[in-house]
């Protein structure tokens, strides 16, 4: 498996990027991590330090290091996951206007026609957000809002996060190290389960 770039930008949902890094490490897949300044401000969401998150990656690149390997298309990767993807990051990708290494790596991923998955984190959306999502999609990115799949009947927040990460891995043809229920037809819905409202 070629290396994977993991970008974590400054939006709520840093847990998705952290969990992806942990799973990729378990699978022994080489990772290249870029944490934006904004992301470093949200590490308290997962109760970890920046150093603890960085320790999950094979390689860590400073967001201002435009000389990093991942800033060049000649460095071959399987693609990039931006987990979560802020609206500022999305705008930079959609407008091909990279302002840091994270957005430069995303731009390179697109120009090399590699897989780019953006876990866009914002709600509600304004017209500019939607237009940027369309532009990024037209350039080849996959917009992947981390919407929970409630049909899987998650029993915890961790399981909901794992399910989303598993589905992102599907887009890279990576077999996630977790086994969670997948949709297998309407018959699954006949199983009773208590739901607290």
Short mmCIF file of N, CA and C in Angstrom, two decimals:
data_model
loop_
_atom_site.label_atom_id
_atom_site.label_comp_id
_atom_site.label_asym_id
_atom_site.label_seq_id
_atom_site.Cartn_x
_atom_site.Cartn_y
_atom_site.Cartn_z
N UNK A 1 0.85 -1.19 0.00
CA UNK A 1 0.00 0.00 0.00
C UNK A 1 0.88 1.24 0.00
N UNK A 2 0.58 2.17 -0.91
CA UNK A 2 1.31 3.44 -0.92
C UNK A 2 0.95 4.25 0.32
N UNK A 3 1.80 5.23 0.67
CA UNK A 3 1.51 6.05 1.84
C UNK A 3 0.20 6.82 1.70
N UNK A 4 -0.39 7.16 2.83
CA UNK A 4 -1.60 7.97 2.89
C UNK A 4 -1.27 9.28 3.60
N UNK A 5 -1.77 10.38 3.04
CA UNK A 5 -1.64 11.67 3.71
C UNK A 5 -2.90 11.90 4.54
N UNK A 6 -2.70 12.28 5.78
CA UNK A 6 -3.83 12.61 6.65
C UNK A 6 -3.70 14.08 7.04
N UNK A 7 -4.68 14.87 6.65
CA UNK A 7 -4.73 16.26 7.05
C UNK A 7 -5.79 16.46 8.11
N UNK A 8 -5.45 17.20 9.14
CA UNK A 8 -6.43 17.54 10.18
C UNK A 8 -6.49 19.05 10.26
N UNK A 9 -7.64 19.61 9.90
CA UNK A 9 -7.79 21.06 9.89
C UNK A 9 -8.61 21.52 11.10
N UNK A 10 -8.77 22.82 11.21
CA UNK A 10 -9.37 23.40 12.42
C UNK A 10 -10.88 23.43 12.43
N UNK A 11 -11.49 22.28 12.50
CA UNK A 11 -12.94 22.18 12.65
C UNK A 11 -13.22 21.14 13.71
N UNK A 12 -14.41 21.18 14.28
CA UNK A 12 -14.75 20.15 15.25
C UNK A 12 -14.80 18.79 14.54
N UNK A 13 -14.39 17.76 15.23
CA UNK A 13 -14.36 16.43 14.62
C UNK A 13 -12.96 15.87 14.48
N UNK A 14 -12.01 16.39 15.25
CA UNK A 14 -10.63 15.91 15.18
C UNK A 14 -10.55 14.42 15.49
N UNK A 15 -11.54 13.90 16.19
CA UNK A 15 -11.56 12.47 16.54
C UNK A 15 -11.52 11.57 15.31
N UNK A 16 -12.09 12.04 14.19
CA UNK A 16 -12.07 11.23 12.96
C UNK A 16 -10.64 11.06 12.46
N UNK A 17 -9.88 12.14 12.43
CA UNK A 17 -8.50 12.06 11.97
C UNK A 17 -7.64 11.24 12.90
N UNK A 18 -7.84 11.41 14.20
CA UNK A 18 -7.07 10.66 15.19
C UNK A 18 -7.36 9.17 15.06
N UNK A 19 -8.62 8.83 14.91
CA UNK A 19 -8.98 7.40 14.79
C UNK A 19 -8.44 6.81 13.50
N UNK A 20 -8.49 7.57 12.41
CA UNK A 20 -7.94 7.08 11.15
C UNK A 20 -6.45 6.81 11.28
N UNK A 21 -5.73 7.72 11.94
CA UNK A 21 -4.29 7.52 12.14
C UNK A 21 -4.03 6.25 12.95
N UNK A 22 -4.82 6.04 14.01
CA UNK A 22 -4.63 4.86 14.85
C UNK A 22 -4.88 3.57 14.05
N UNK A 23 -5.93 3.58 13.23
CA UNK A 23 -6.24 2.39 12.43
C UNK A 23 -5.16 2.14 11.38
N UNK A 24 -4.71 3.21 10.71
CA UNK A 24 -3.68 3.04 9.68
C UNK A 24 -2.38 2.55 10.30
N UNK A 25 -2.08 3.00 11.51
CA UNK A 25 -0.90 2.51 12.21
C UNK A 25 -1.03 1.03 12.51
N UNK A 26 -2.23 0.63 12.96
CA UNK A 26 -2.46 -0.78 13.26
C UNK A 26 -2.29 -1.64 12.01
N UNK A 27 -2.66 -1.08 10.85
CA UNK A 27 -2.54 -1.80 9.58
C UNK A 27 -1.13 -1.70 8.98
N UNK A 28 -0.25 -0.95 9.67
CA UNK A 28 1.13 -0.75 9.22
C UNK A 28 1.19 -0.05 7.86
N UNK A 29 0.29 0.90 7.66
CA UNK A 29 0.29 1.72 6.45
C UNK A 29 0.99 3.04 6.78
N UNK A 30 1.95 3.41 5.97
CA UNK A 30 2.72 4.64 6.18
C UNK A 30 1.82 5.86 6.07
N UNK A 31 1.92 6.75 7.05
CA UNK A 31 1.10 7.96 7.04
C UNK A 31 1.97 9.21 7.11
N UNK A 32 1.46 10.26 6.48
CA UNK A 32 2.08 11.58 6.50
C UNK A 32 1.03 12.55 7.04
N UNK A 33 1.29 13.09 8.21
CA UNK A 33 0.32 13.92 8.91
C UNK A 33 0.66 15.40 8.80
N UNK A 34 -0.38 16.21 8.54
CA UNK A 34 -0.28 17.67 8.62
C UNK A 34 -1.41 18.16 9.52
N UNK A 35 -1.04 18.81 10.60
CA UNK A 35 -2.01 19.43 11.51
C UNK A 35 -1.98 20.94 11.28
N UNK A 36 -3.13 21.52 11.01
CA UNK A 36 -3.16 22.98 10.86
C UNK A 36 -3.10 23.63 12.23
N UNK A 37 -2.83 24.94 12.23
CA UNK A 37 -2.82 25.69 13.49
C UNK A 37 -4.18 25.57 14.18
N UNK A 38 -5.25 25.67 13.39
CA UNK A 38 -6.59 25.55 13.95
C UNK A 38 -6.83 24.19 14.58
N UNK A 39 -6.28 23.13 13.95
CA UNK A 39 -6.45 21.78 14.49
C UNK A 39 -5.80 21.66 15.85
N UNK A 40 -4.66 22.30 16.01
CA UNK A 40 -3.96 22.22 17.29
C UNK A 40 -4.74 22.90 18.41
N UNK A 41 -5.71 23.74 18.02
CA UNK A 41 -6.55 24.40 19.02
C UNK A 41 -7.73 23.54 19.44
N UNK A 42 -7.96 22.43 18.71
CA UNK A 42 -9.13 21.59 19.02
C UNK A 42 -8.75 20.23 19.60
N UNK A 43 -7.47 20.03 19.92
CA UNK A 43 -7.05 18.72 20.42
C UNK A 43 -7.73 18.35 21.73
N UNK A 44 -8.23 19.36 22.44
CA UNK A 44 -8.92 19.06 23.71
C UNK A 44 -10.19 18.24 23.48
N UNK A 45 -10.72 18.23 22.26
CA UNK A 45 -11.91 17.41 21.97
C UNK A 45 -11.67 15.93 22.23
N UNK A 46 -10.42 15.50 22.04
CA UNK A 46 -10.11 14.08 22.21
C UNK A 46 -9.25 13.82 23.44
N UNK A 47 -9.01 14.86 24.22
CA UNK A 47 -8.24 14.69 25.46
C UNK A 47 -6.81 14.24 25.23
N UNK A 48 -6.23 14.67 24.10
CA UNK A 48 -4.85 14.31 23.78
C UNK A 48 -4.04 15.57 23.54
N UNK A 49 -2.73 15.45 23.66
CA UNK A 49 -1.85 16.55 23.30
C UNK A 49 -1.52 16.45 21.82
N UNK A 50 -1.03 17.54 21.27
CA UNK A 50 -0.59 17.53 19.87
C UNK A 50 0.47 16.45 19.66
N UNK A 51 1.38 16.34 20.61
CA UNK A 51 2.47 15.35 20.51
C UNK A 51 1.92 13.92 20.49
N UNK A 52 0.90 13.66 21.28
CA UNK A 52 0.30 12.32 21.31
C UNK A 52 -0.35 11.98 19.97
N UNK A 53 -1.00 12.96 19.37
CA UNK A 53 -1.62 12.73 18.06
C UNK A 53 -0.53 12.52 17.01
N UNK A 54 0.49 13.34 17.05
CA UNK A 54 1.57 13.22 16.07
C UNK A 54 2.29 11.88 16.19
N UNK A 55 2.32 11.32 17.39
CA UNK A 55 3.01 10.04 17.60
C UNK A 55 2.32 8.88 16.88
N UNK A 56 1.07 9.08 16.48
CA UNK A 56 0.34 8.03 15.75
C UNK A 56 0.74 7.95 14.29
N UNK A 57 1.38 9.01 13.78
CA UNK A 57 1.75 9.08 12.36
C UNK A 57 3.17 8.57 12.14
N UNK A 58 3.41 8.09 10.92
CA UNK A 58 4.77 7.67 10.56
C UNK A 58 5.66 8.89 10.36
N UNK A 59 5.11 9.91 9.68
CA UNK A 59 5.84 11.15 9.42
C UNK A 59 4.93 12.33 9.74
N UNK A 60 5.50 13.38 10.31
CA UNK A 60 4.75 14.58 10.64
C UNK A 60 5.40 15.76 9.91
N UNK A 61 4.57 16.58 9.26
CA UNK A 61 5.07 17.73 8.51
C UNK A 61 4.46 19.00 9.09
N UNK A 62 5.29 20.02 9.27
CA UNK A 62 4.80 21.31 9.75
C UNK A 62 4.01 21.98 8.64
N UNK A 63 2.94 22.65 9.01
CA UNK A 63 2.03 23.22 7.99
C UNK A 63 2.69 24.29 7.11
N UNK A 64 3.80 24.86 7.57
CA UNK A 64 4.48 25.88 6.75
C UNK A 64 5.62 25.31 5.91
N UNK A 65 5.83 24.00 5.98
CA UNK A 65 6.95 23.39 5.26
C UNK A 65 6.57 23.03 3.82
N UNK A 66 6.67 24.00 2.93
CA UNK A 66 6.32 23.75 1.54
C UNK A 66 7.40 22.94 0.82
N UNK A 67 8.48 22.66 1.50
CA UNK A 67 9.52 21.81 0.94
C UNK A 67 9.35 20.35 1.32
N UNK A 68 8.26 20.02 2.00
CA UNK A 68 8.02 18.63 2.43
C UNK A 68 7.78 17.73 1.23
N UNK A 69 8.03 16.44 1.43
CA UNK A 69 7.84 15.46 0.35
C UNK A 69 6.43 15.52 -0.23
N UNK A 70 5.42 15.69 0.63
CA UNK A 70 4.03 15.63 0.17
C UNK A 70 3.60 16.88 -0.60
N UNK A 71 4.50 17.87 -0.71
CA UNK A 71 4.19 19.06 -1.49
C UNK A 71 4.46 18.85 -2.97
N UNK A 72 5.00 17.68 -3.32
CA UNK A 72 5.34 17.40 -4.71
C UNK A 72 4.59 16.19 -5.24
N UNK A 73 4.13 16.29 -6.47
CA UNK A 73 3.43 15.18 -7.10
C UNK A 73 4.33 14.01 -7.39
N UNK A 74 5.65 14.22 -7.42
CA UNK A 74 6.56 13.12 -7.69
C UNK A 74 6.69 12.17 -6.50
N UNK A 75 6.21 12.62 -5.33
CA UNK A 75 6.15 11.74 -4.16
C UNK A 75 4.84 10.97 -4.26
N UNK A 76 4.94 9.68 -4.47
CA UNK A 76 3.75 8.89 -4.77
C UNK A 76 3.01 8.48 -3.50
N UNK A 77 1.71 8.72 -3.51
CA UNK A 77 0.85 8.34 -2.39
C UNK A 77 -0.43 7.70 -2.94
N UNK A 78 -1.18 7.09 -2.04
CA UNK A 78 -2.49 6.54 -2.42
C UNK A 78 -3.56 7.62 -2.38
N UNK A 79 -3.22 8.78 -1.84
CA UNK A 79 -4.19 9.87 -1.75
C UNK A 79 -4.15 10.53 -0.39
N UNK A 80 -5.22 11.26 -0.11
CA UNK A 80 -5.25 12.08 1.11
C UNK A 80 -6.64 12.10 1.71
N UNK A 81 -6.67 12.08 3.04
CA UNK A 81 -7.91 12.23 3.80
C UNK A 81 -7.78 13.51 4.61
N UNK A 82 -8.75 14.39 4.54
CA UNK A 82 -8.76 15.58 5.39
C UNK A 82 -9.90 15.39 6.38
N UNK A 83 -9.53 15.16 7.66
CA UNK A 83 -10.47 14.68 8.66
C UNK A 83 -10.25 15.41 9.99
N UNK A 84 -11.02 16.44 10.29
CA UNK A 84 -12.10 17.05 9.54
C UNK A 84 -11.57 18.09 8.56
N UNK A 85 -12.47 18.55 7.70
CA UNK A 85 -12.13 19.57 6.71
C UNK A 85 -12.94 20.83 7.02
N UNK A 86 -12.24 21.89 7.42
CA UNK A 86 -12.92 23.15 7.71
C UNK A 86 -13.38 23.80 6.41
N UNK A 87 -14.27 24.77 6.52
CA UNK A 87 -14.74 25.47 5.35
C UNK A 87 -13.63 26.31 4.71
N UNK A 88 -12.70 26.78 5.53
CA UNK A 88 -11.55 27.53 4.98
C UNK A 88 -10.68 26.61 4.13
N UNK A 89 -10.44 25.41 4.64
CA UNK A 89 -9.66 24.42 3.89
C UNK A 89 -10.38 24.03 2.62
N UNK A 90 -11.67 23.78 2.71
CA UNK A 90 -12.46 23.45 1.54
C UNK A 90 -12.37 24.54 0.49
N UNK A 91 -12.49 25.80 0.92
CA UNK A 91 -12.42 26.92 -0.02
C UNK A 91 -11.08 26.96 -0.73
N UNK A 92 -10.00 26.73 0.01
CA UNK A 92 -8.66 26.75 -0.60
C UNK A 92 -8.51 25.64 -1.62
N UNK A 93 -9.07 24.46 -1.32
CA UNK A 93 -9.01 23.33 -2.25
C UNK A 93 -9.84 23.64 -3.49
N UNK A 94 -11.06 24.13 -3.28
CA UNK A 94 -11.98 24.39 -4.39
C UNK A 94 -11.45 25.46 -5.33
N UNK A 95 -10.70 26.42 -4.78
CA UNK A 95 -10.19 27.52 -5.59
C UNK A 95 -8.73 27.35 -5.98
N UNK A 96 -8.16 26.16 -5.71
CA UNK A 96 -6.75 25.88 -6.03
C UNK A 96 -5.86 27.00 -5.52
N UNK A 97 -6.08 27.37 -4.26
CA UNK A 97 -5.36 28.48 -3.64
C UNK A 97 -4.74 28.02 -2.31
N UNK A 98 -3.73 27.14 -2.38
CA UNK A 98 -3.17 26.60 -1.14
C UNK A 98 -2.42 27.66 -0.34
N UNK A 99 -2.72 27.71 0.95
CA UNK A 99 -2.09 28.70 1.82
C UNK A 99 -1.21 28.05 2.89
N UNK A 100 -1.23 26.72 2.98
CA UNK A 100 -0.35 26.00 3.90
C UNK A 100 -0.07 24.62 3.29
N UNK A 101 0.72 23.81 3.98
CA UNK A 101 1.09 22.51 3.43
C UNK A 101 -0.11 21.59 3.30
N UNK A 102 -1.06 21.69 4.23
CA UNK A 102 -2.24 20.84 4.16
C UNK A 102 -2.99 21.07 2.84
N UNK A 103 -3.25 22.34 2.53
CA UNK A 103 -4.00 22.63 1.31
C UNK A 103 -3.14 22.43 0.06
N UNK A 104 -1.83 22.60 0.18
CA UNK A 104 -0.94 22.30 -0.94
C UNK A 104 -0.96 20.81 -1.24
N UNK A 105 -0.88 19.98 -0.19
CA UNK A 105 -0.91 18.53 -0.39
C UNK A 105 -2.23 18.10 -1.03
N UNK A 106 -3.33 18.74 -0.63
CA UNK A 106 -4.63 18.43 -1.24
C UNK A 106 -4.64 18.83 -2.71
N UNK A 107 -4.07 19.98 -3.01
CA UNK A 107 -4.00 20.46 -4.39
C UNK A 107 -3.17 19.49 -5.24
N UNK A 108 -2.05 19.03 -4.70
CA UNK A 108 -1.20 18.06 -5.39
C UNK A 108 -1.96 16.76 -5.63
N UNK A 109 -2.69 16.32 -4.61
CA UNK A 109 -3.47 15.09 -4.73
C UNK A 109 -4.44 15.18 -5.90
N UNK A 110 -5.10 16.32 -6.04
CA UNK A 110 -6.04 16.50 -7.14
C UNK A 110 -5.35 16.56 -8.49
N UNK A 111 -4.25 17.30 -8.56
CA UNK A 111 -3.59 17.45 -9.87
C UNK A 111 -2.99 16.14 -10.35
N UNK A 112 -2.64 15.26 -9.40
CA UNK A 112 -2.11 13.96 -9.76
C UNK A 112 -3.21 12.91 -9.96
N UNK A 113 -4.47 13.37 -9.85
CA UNK A 113 -5.64 12.49 -10.03
C UNK A 113 -5.65 11.34 -9.03
N UNK A 114 -5.29 11.67 -7.78
CA UNK A 114 -5.35 10.70 -6.71
C UNK A 114 -6.59 10.96 -5.85
N UNK A 115 -6.92 10.01 -5.01
CA UNK A 115 -8.13 10.11 -4.19
C UNK A 115 -7.95 11.18 -3.11
N UNK A 116 -8.90 12.11 -3.06
CA UNK A 116 -8.93 13.13 -2.01
C UNK A 116 -10.31 13.09 -1.37
N UNK A 117 -10.36 12.80 -0.06
CA UNK A 117 -11.62 12.72 0.67
C UNK A 117 -11.64 13.83 1.71
N UNK A 118 -12.69 14.64 1.65
CA UNK A 118 -12.82 15.79 2.54
C UNK A 118 -14.01 15.60 3.48
N UNK A 119 -13.74 15.42 4.77
CA UNK A 119 -14.81 15.30 5.76
C UNK A 119 -15.26 16.70 6.16
N UNK A 120 -16.07 17.30 5.30
CA UNK A 120 -16.52 18.68 5.49
C UNK A 120 -17.36 18.81 6.74
N UNK A 121 -16.94 19.69 7.65
CA UNK A 121 -17.60 19.85 8.94
C UNK A 121 -18.13 21.27 9.09
N UNK A 122 -19.40 21.43 8.78
CA UNK A 122 -20.09 22.70 9.01
C UNK A 122 -21.58 22.47 8.84
N UNK A 123 -22.38 23.18 9.59
CA UNK A 123 -23.82 23.14 9.41
C UNK A 123 -24.44 24.30 10.17
N UNK A 124 -25.44 24.95 9.61
CA UNK A 124 -25.92 24.79 8.24
C UNK A 124 -24.92 25.36 7.24
N UNK A 125 -25.19 25.13 5.96
CA UNK A 125 -24.28 25.55 4.90
C UNK A 125 -24.81 26.81 4.21
N UNK A 126 -23.89 27.70 3.86
CA UNK A 126 -24.31 28.83 3.04
C UNK A 126 -24.00 28.56 1.58
N UNK A 127 -24.34 29.47 0.70
CA UNK A 127 -24.18 29.24 -0.73
C UNK A 127 -22.71 29.03 -1.11
N UNK A 128 -21.82 29.79 -0.49
CA UNK A 128 -20.39 29.64 -0.81
C UNK A 128 -19.88 28.25 -0.44
N UNK A 129 -20.32 27.73 0.70
CA UNK A 129 -19.91 26.38 1.10
C UNK A 129 -20.35 25.36 0.05
N UNK A 130 -21.59 25.47 -0.36
CA UNK A 130 -22.14 24.52 -1.32
C UNK A 130 -21.44 24.64 -2.67
N UNK A 131 -21.18 25.87 -3.10
CA UNK A 131 -20.47 26.07 -4.37
C UNK A 131 -19.05 25.50 -4.29
N UNK A 132 -18.40 25.69 -3.15
CA UNK A 132 -17.05 25.15 -3.00
C UNK A 132 -17.06 23.62 -3.00
N UNK A 133 -18.09 23.03 -2.40
CA UNK A 133 -18.21 21.57 -2.44
C UNK A 133 -18.39 21.08 -3.87
N UNK A 134 -19.21 21.80 -4.65
CA UNK A 134 -19.43 21.43 -6.04
C UNK A 134 -18.13 21.56 -6.83
N UNK A 135 -17.42 22.66 -6.66
CA UNK A 135 -16.17 22.87 -7.39
C UNK A 135 -15.15 21.79 -7.05
N UNK A 136 -15.01 21.48 -5.77
CA UNK A 136 -14.06 20.44 -5.36
C UNK A 136 -14.45 19.09 -5.94
N UNK A 137 -15.75 18.80 -5.94
CA UNK A 137 -16.24 17.54 -6.51
C UNK A 137 -15.95 17.47 -8.00
N UNK A 138 -16.16 18.55 -8.70
CA UNK A 138 -15.91 18.58 -10.13
C UNK A 138 -14.43 18.37 -10.45
N UNK A 139 -13.56 18.73 -9.52
CA UNK A 139 -12.12 18.52 -9.71
C UNK A 139 -11.68 17.12 -9.31
N UNK A 140 -12.58 16.34 -8.71
CA UNK A 140 -12.26 14.96 -8.38
C UNK A 140 -12.26 14.62 -6.91
N UNK A 141 -12.48 15.61 -6.03
CA UNK A 141 -12.53 15.32 -4.60
C UNK A 141 -13.82 14.62 -4.24
N UNK A 142 -13.81 13.90 -3.14
CA UNK A 142 -15.01 13.28 -2.59
C UNK A 142 -15.39 14.05 -1.33
N UNK A 143 -16.57 14.66 -1.35
CA UNK A 143 -17.07 15.36 -0.17
C UNK A 143 -17.77 14.34 0.71
N UNK A 144 -17.30 14.20 1.93
CA UNK A 144 -17.78 13.14 2.81
C UNK A 144 -18.13 13.72 4.18
N UNK A 145 -19.29 14.37 4.29
CA UNK A 145 -19.69 14.85 5.63
C UNK A 145 -19.82 13.67 6.58
N UNK A 146 -19.27 13.76 7.77
CA UNK A 146 -19.32 12.63 8.70
C UNK A 146 -20.70 12.48 9.35
N UNK A 147 -21.65 12.05 8.55
CA UNK A 147 -23.03 11.87 9.01
C UNK A 147 -23.16 10.46 9.56
N UNK A 148 -23.64 10.30 10.79
CA UNK A 148 -23.72 8.94 11.36
C UNK A 148 -24.72 8.06 10.62
N UNK A 149 -24.34 6.81 10.44
CA UNK A 149 -25.24 5.82 9.83
C UNK A 149 -26.03 5.16 10.94
N UNK A 150 -27.20 5.69 11.22
CA UNK A 150 -27.97 5.19 12.36
C UNK A 150 -28.55 3.81 12.13
N UNK A 151 -28.62 3.38 10.86
CA UNK A 151 -29.13 2.02 10.61
C UNK A 151 -28.18 0.96 11.19
N UNK A 152 -26.92 1.34 11.44
CA UNK A 152 -25.98 0.39 12.05
C UNK A 152 -26.20 0.26 13.55
N UNK A 153 -27.11 1.11 14.07
CA UNK A 153 -27.47 1.08 15.48
C UNK A 153 -26.25 1.18 16.41
N UNK A 154 -25.49 2.26 16.27
CA UNK A 154 -24.30 2.40 17.11
C UNK A 154 -24.64 2.46 18.58
N UNK A 155 -23.78 1.89 19.39
CA UNK A 155 -24.00 1.87 20.83
C UNK A 155 -23.13 2.89 21.56
N UNK A 156 -22.27 3.60 20.80
CA UNK A 156 -21.40 4.59 21.43
C UNK A 156 -20.94 5.60 20.38
N UNK A 157 -20.43 6.73 20.84
CA UNK A 157 -19.85 7.73 19.93
C UNK A 157 -18.66 7.12 19.21
N UNK A 158 -17.86 6.33 19.94
CA UNK A 158 -16.68 5.70 19.34
C UNK A 158 -17.08 4.80 18.17
N UNK A 159 -18.18 4.09 18.32
CA UNK A 159 -18.63 3.21 17.24
C UNK A 159 -19.09 4.02 16.03
N UNK A 160 -19.72 5.16 16.27
CA UNK A 160 -20.14 6.04 15.18
C UNK A 160 -18.92 6.58 14.43
N UNK A 161 -17.89 6.96 15.18
CA UNK A 161 -16.65 7.45 14.56
C UNK A 161 -16.00 6.33 13.75
N UNK A 162 -15.91 5.15 14.35
CA UNK A 162 -15.31 4.01 13.64
C UNK A 162 -16.04 3.71 12.35
N UNK A 163 -17.35 3.80 12.37
CA UNK A 163 -18.13 3.50 11.16
C UNK A 163 -17.79 4.48 10.04
N UNK A 164 -17.70 5.76 10.37
CA UNK A 164 -17.36 6.76 9.37
C UNK A 164 -15.96 6.52 8.82
N UNK A 165 -15.01 6.25 9.71
CA UNK A 165 -13.64 6.01 9.26
C UNK A 165 -13.59 4.76 8.38
N UNK A 166 -14.32 3.73 8.76
CA UNK A 166 -14.38 2.51 7.95
C UNK A 166 -14.88 2.81 6.55
N UNK A 167 -15.90 3.67 6.44
CA UNK A 167 -16.45 4.01 5.12
C UNK A 167 -15.47 4.85 4.31
N UNK A 168 -14.70 5.71 4.96
CA UNK A 168 -13.65 6.44 4.26
C UNK A 168 -12.60 5.47 3.75
N UNK A 169 -12.22 4.51 4.58
CA UNK A 169 -11.24 3.51 4.16
C UNK A 169 -11.73 2.75 2.93
N UNK A 170 -13.04 2.50 2.86
CA UNK A 170 -13.59 1.81 1.69
C UNK A 170 -13.22 2.54 0.40
N UNK A 171 -13.19 3.86 0.44
CA UNK A 171 -12.89 4.65 -0.75
C UNK A 171 -11.44 4.49 -1.19
N UNK A 172 -10.59 4.01 -0.29
CA UNK A 172 -9.19 3.75 -0.62
C UNK A 172 -8.92 2.25 -0.76
N UNK A 173 -9.98 1.46 -0.68
CA UNK A 173 -9.88 0.00 -0.74
C UNK A 173 -8.97 -0.53 0.37
N UNK A 174 -9.12 0.07 1.55
CA UNK A 174 -8.40 -0.37 2.74
C UNK A 174 -9.39 -1.12 3.63
N UNK A 175 -9.01 -2.30 4.05
CA UNK A 175 -9.87 -3.08 4.95
C UNK A 175 -9.61 -2.60 6.38
N UNK A 176 -10.60 -1.93 6.95
CA UNK A 176 -10.45 -1.38 8.30
C UNK A 176 -10.30 -2.51 9.32
N UNK A 177 -9.54 -2.25 10.39
CA UNK A 177 -9.35 -3.29 11.41
C UNK A 177 -10.54 -3.46 12.34
N UNK A 178 -11.64 -2.74 12.08
CA UNK A 178 -12.86 -2.91 12.87
C UNK A 178 -13.91 -3.58 12.00
N UNK A 179 -14.78 -4.34 12.62
CA UNK A 179 -15.86 -5.00 11.89
C UNK A 179 -17.18 -4.46 12.42
N UNK A 180 -17.80 -3.60 11.65
CA UNK A 180 -19.06 -3.00 12.06
C UNK A 180 -20.15 -3.41 11.08
N UNK A 181 -21.41 -3.38 11.51
CA UNK A 181 -22.49 -3.81 10.62
C UNK A 181 -22.58 -2.96 9.37
N UNK A 182 -22.74 -3.61 8.24
CA UNK A 182 -22.97 -2.91 6.98
C UNK A 182 -24.41 -3.15 6.57
N UNK A 183 -24.94 -2.26 5.77
CA UNK A 183 -26.30 -2.40 5.30
C UNK A 183 -26.42 -3.68 4.49
N UNK A 184 -27.38 -4.52 4.86
CA UNK A 184 -27.56 -5.78 4.14
C UNK A 184 -29.02 -6.00 3.75
N UNK A 185 -29.80 -4.92 3.77
CA UNK A 185 -31.19 -5.04 3.36
C UNK A 185 -32.15 -4.69 4.47
N UNK A 186 -33.40 -4.52 4.11
CA UNK A 186 -34.43 -4.10 5.05
C UNK A 186 -34.68 -5.11 6.17
N UNK A 187 -34.33 -6.37 5.94
CA UNK A 187 -34.58 -7.39 6.96
C UNK A 187 -33.87 -7.05 8.27
N UNK A 188 -32.73 -6.36 8.17
CA UNK A 188 -31.99 -5.99 9.37
C UNK A 188 -32.82 -5.11 10.31
N UNK A 189 -33.72 -4.34 9.74
CA UNK A 189 -34.49 -3.40 10.55
C UNK A 189 -35.57 -4.07 11.38
N UNK A 190 -35.81 -5.35 11.14
CA UNK A 190 -36.84 -6.06 11.91
C UNK A 190 -36.35 -6.48 13.29
N UNK A 191 -35.03 -6.42 13.50
CA UNK A 191 -34.49 -6.80 14.81
C UNK A 191 -34.85 -5.70 15.83
N UNK A 192 -35.52 -6.04 16.90
CA UNK A 192 -35.90 -5.01 17.89
C UNK A 192 -34.68 -4.52 18.65
N UNK A 193 -34.69 -3.25 18.96
CA UNK A 193 -33.64 -2.68 19.79
C UNK A 193 -34.20 -1.46 20.49
N UNK A 194 -33.95 -1.38 21.76
CA UNK A 194 -34.48 -0.26 22.53
C UNK A 194 -33.79 1.03 22.11
N UNK A 195 -34.56 2.07 21.97
CA UNK A 195 -34.04 3.38 21.62
C UNK A 195 -34.53 4.38 22.66
N UNK A 196 -33.60 5.04 23.32
CA UNK A 196 -33.96 6.06 24.31
C UNK A 196 -34.15 7.39 23.61
N UNK A 197 -35.29 8.00 23.81
CA UNK A 197 -35.59 9.31 23.20
C UNK A 197 -35.63 10.37 24.27
#
